[in-house]
PDB file of C-alpha atoms and ligand atoms in Angstrom:
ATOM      1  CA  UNK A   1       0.000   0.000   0.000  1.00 61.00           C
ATOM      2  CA  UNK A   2       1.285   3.442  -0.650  1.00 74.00           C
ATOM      3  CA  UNK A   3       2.010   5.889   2.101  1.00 85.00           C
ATOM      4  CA  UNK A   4       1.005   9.518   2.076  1.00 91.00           C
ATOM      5  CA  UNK A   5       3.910  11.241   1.984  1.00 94.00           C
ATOM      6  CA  UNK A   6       4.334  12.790   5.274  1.00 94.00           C
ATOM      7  CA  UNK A   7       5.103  16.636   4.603  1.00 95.00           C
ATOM      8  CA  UNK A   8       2.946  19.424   5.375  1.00 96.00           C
ATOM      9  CA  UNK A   9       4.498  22.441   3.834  1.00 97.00           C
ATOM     10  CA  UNK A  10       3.645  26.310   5.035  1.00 97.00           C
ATOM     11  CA  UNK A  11       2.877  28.770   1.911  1.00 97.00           C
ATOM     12  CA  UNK A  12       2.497  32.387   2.834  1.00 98.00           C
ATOM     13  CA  UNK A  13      -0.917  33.718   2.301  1.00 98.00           C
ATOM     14  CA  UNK A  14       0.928  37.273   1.254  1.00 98.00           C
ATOM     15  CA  UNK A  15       2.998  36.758  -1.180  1.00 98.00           C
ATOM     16  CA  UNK A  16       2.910  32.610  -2.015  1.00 97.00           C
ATOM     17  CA  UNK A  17       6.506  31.278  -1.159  1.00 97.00           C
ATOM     18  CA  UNK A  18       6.713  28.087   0.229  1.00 96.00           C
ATOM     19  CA  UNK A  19       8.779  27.301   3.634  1.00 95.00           C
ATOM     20  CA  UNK A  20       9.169  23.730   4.422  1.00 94.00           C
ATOM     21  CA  UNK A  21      10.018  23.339   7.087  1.00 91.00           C
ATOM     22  CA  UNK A  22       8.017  25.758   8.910  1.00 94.00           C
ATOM     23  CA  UNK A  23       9.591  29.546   9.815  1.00 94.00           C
ATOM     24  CA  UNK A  24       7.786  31.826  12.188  1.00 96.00           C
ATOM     25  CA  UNK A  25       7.881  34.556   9.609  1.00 97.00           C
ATOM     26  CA  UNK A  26       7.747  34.248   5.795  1.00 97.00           C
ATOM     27  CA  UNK A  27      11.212  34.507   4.172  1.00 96.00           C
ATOM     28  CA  UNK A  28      10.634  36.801   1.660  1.00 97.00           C
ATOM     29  CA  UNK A  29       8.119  39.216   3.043  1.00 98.00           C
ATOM     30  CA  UNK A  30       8.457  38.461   6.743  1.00 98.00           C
ATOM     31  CA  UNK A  31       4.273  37.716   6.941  1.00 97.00           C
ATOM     32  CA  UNK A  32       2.989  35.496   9.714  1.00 97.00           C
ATOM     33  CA  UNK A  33       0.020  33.830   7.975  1.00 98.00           C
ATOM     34  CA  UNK A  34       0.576  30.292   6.161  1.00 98.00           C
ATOM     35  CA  UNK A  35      -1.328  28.059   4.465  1.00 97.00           C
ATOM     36  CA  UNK A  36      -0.378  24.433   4.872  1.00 97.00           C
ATOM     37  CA  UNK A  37      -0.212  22.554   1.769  1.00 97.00           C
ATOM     38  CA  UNK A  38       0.943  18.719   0.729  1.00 96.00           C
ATOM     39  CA  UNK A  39       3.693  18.096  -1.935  1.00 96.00           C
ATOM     40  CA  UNK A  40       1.633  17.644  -5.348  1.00 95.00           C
ATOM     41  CA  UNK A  41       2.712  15.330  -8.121  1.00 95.00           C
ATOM     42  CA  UNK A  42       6.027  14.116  -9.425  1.00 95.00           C
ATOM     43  CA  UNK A  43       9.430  16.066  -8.018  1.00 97.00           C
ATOM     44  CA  UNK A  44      12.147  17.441 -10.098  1.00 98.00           C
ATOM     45  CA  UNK A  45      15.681  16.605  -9.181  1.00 98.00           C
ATOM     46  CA  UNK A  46      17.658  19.821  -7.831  1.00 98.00           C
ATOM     47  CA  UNK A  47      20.837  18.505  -5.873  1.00 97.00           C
ATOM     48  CA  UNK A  48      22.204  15.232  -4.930  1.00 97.00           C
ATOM     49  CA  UNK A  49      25.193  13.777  -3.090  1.00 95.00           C
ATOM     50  CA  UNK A  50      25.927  10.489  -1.855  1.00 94.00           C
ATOM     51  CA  UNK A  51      26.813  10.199   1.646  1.00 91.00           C
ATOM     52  CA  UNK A  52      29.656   7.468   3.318  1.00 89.00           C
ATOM     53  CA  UNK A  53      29.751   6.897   7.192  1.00 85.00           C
ATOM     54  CA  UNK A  54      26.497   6.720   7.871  1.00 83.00           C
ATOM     55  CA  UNK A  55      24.892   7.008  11.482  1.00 78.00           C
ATOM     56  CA  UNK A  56      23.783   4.130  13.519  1.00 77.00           C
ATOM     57  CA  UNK A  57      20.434   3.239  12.169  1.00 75.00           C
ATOM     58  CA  UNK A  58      21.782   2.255   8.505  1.00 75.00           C
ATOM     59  CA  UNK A  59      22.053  -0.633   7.721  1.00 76.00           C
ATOM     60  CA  UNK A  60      23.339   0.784   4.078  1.00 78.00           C
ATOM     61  CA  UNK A  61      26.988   0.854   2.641  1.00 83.00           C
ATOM     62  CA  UNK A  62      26.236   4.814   1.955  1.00 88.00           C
ATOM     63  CA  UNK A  63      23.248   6.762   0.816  1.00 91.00           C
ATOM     64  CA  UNK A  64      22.197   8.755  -1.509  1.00 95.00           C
ATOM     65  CA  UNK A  65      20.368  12.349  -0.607  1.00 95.00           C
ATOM     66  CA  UNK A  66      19.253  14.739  -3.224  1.00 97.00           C
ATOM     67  CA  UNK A  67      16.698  17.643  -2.848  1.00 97.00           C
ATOM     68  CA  UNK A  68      13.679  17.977  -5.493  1.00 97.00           C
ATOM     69  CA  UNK A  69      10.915  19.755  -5.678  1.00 97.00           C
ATOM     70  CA  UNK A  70       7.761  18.857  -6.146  1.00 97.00           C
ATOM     71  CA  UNK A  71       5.029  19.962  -8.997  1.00 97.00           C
ATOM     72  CA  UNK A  72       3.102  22.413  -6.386  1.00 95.00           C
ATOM     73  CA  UNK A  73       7.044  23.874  -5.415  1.00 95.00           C
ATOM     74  CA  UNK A  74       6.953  22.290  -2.060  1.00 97.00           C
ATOM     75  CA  UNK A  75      11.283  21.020  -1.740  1.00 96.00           C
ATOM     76  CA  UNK A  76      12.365  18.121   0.045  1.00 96.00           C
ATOM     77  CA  UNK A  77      15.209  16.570   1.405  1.00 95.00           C
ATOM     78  CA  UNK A  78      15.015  12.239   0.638  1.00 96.00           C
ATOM     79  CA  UNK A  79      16.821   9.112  -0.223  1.00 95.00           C
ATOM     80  CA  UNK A  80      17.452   8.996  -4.286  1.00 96.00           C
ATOM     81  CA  UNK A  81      16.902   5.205  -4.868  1.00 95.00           C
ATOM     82  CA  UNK A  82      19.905   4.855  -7.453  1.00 93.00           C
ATOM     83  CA  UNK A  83      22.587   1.938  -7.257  1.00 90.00           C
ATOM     84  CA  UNK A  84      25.183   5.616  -7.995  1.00 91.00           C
ATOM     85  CA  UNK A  85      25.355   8.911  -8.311  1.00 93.00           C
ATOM     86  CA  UNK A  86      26.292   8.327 -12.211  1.00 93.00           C
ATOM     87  CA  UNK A  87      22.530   7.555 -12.845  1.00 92.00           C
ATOM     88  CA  UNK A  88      21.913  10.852 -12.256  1.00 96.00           C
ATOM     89  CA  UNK A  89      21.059  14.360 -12.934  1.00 95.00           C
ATOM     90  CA  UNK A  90      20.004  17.630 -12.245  1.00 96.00           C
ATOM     91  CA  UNK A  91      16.402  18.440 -13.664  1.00 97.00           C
ATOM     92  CA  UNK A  92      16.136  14.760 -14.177  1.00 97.00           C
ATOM     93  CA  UNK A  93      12.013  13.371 -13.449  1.00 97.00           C
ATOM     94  CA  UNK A  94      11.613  11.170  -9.774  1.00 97.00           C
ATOM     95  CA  UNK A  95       8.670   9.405  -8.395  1.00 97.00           C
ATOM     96  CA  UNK A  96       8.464  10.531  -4.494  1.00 97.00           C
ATOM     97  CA  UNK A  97       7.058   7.898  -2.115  1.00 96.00           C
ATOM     98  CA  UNK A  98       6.768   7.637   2.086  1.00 96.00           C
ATOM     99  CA  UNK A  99       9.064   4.610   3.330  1.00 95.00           C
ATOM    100  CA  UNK A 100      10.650   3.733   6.092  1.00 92.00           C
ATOM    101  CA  UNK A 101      14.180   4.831   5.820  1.00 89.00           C
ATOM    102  CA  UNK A 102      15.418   3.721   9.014  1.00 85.00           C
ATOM    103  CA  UNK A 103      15.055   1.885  12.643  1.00 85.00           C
ATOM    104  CA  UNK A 104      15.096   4.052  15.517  1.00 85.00           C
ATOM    105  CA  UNK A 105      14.320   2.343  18.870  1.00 88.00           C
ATOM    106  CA  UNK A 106      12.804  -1.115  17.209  1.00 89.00           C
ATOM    107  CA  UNK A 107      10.659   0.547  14.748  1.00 91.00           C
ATOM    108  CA  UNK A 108      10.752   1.796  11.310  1.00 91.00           C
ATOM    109  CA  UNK A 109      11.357   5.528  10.766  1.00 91.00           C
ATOM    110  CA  UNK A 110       9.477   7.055   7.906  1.00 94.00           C
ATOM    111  CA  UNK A 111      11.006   9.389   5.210  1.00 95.00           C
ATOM    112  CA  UNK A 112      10.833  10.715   1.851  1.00 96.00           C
ATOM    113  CA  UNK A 113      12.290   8.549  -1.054  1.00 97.00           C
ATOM    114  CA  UNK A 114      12.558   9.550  -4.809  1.00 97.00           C
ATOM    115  CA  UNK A 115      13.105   6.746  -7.477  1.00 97.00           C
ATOM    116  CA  UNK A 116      14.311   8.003 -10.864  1.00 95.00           C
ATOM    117  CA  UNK A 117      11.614   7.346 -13.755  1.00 92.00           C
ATOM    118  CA  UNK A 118      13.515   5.538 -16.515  1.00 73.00           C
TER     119      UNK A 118
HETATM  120 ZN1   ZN B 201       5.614  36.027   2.157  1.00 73.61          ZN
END
């Protein structure tokens, strides 16, 4: 079964920029009023890097993070589901999903993955 994806982004009812995670005041205009919104649709890589020594939890060789955003703007930190970084690219197309991306404490820790549409 597929997982909502567990993000609730805050978009300034002023001017319309989108703060994930949440800030007291808007970045741009400094307005207190948000509207919380959901990530929307497919995400569009931005950034990636793969990362070695991971922390306890892992049970990974090393990861790989990247940031996308999502069709409604919302941007998210996740795992990139890629064997290496050589599969990918900026701009590149990614399914997002909600899995668990670690154990904390006995139980599974949920967290934003992308998988690159081939
Ligand atoms: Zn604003």
């Amino acid at each position: 079964m597929k997982k909502e994806i567990g993000i609730t982004a805050y978009k300034c009812r002023k001017c319309g920029k989108i703060h994930y995670p949440f800030h007291d005041r808007c970045l741009a205009c400094k307005g207190r009023e948000f509207e919380q919104i959901k990530p929307e649709g497919d995400v569009t890589l931005l950034a990636y890097t793969a990362i070695f020594n991971l922390p306890w939890g892992f049970d990974q060789r090393f990861l790989i993070l990247g940031v996308a955003e999502f069709e409604n703007h919302v941007k998210a930190m996740g795992q990139i589901k890629a064997e290496s970084v050589d599969q990918l690219k900026a701009g590149m197309k990614m399914k997002p999903s909600w899995e668990p991306v670690r154990v904390q404490y006995g139980e599974d820790v949920y967290g934003l993955k992308f998988e690159p549409m081939e």
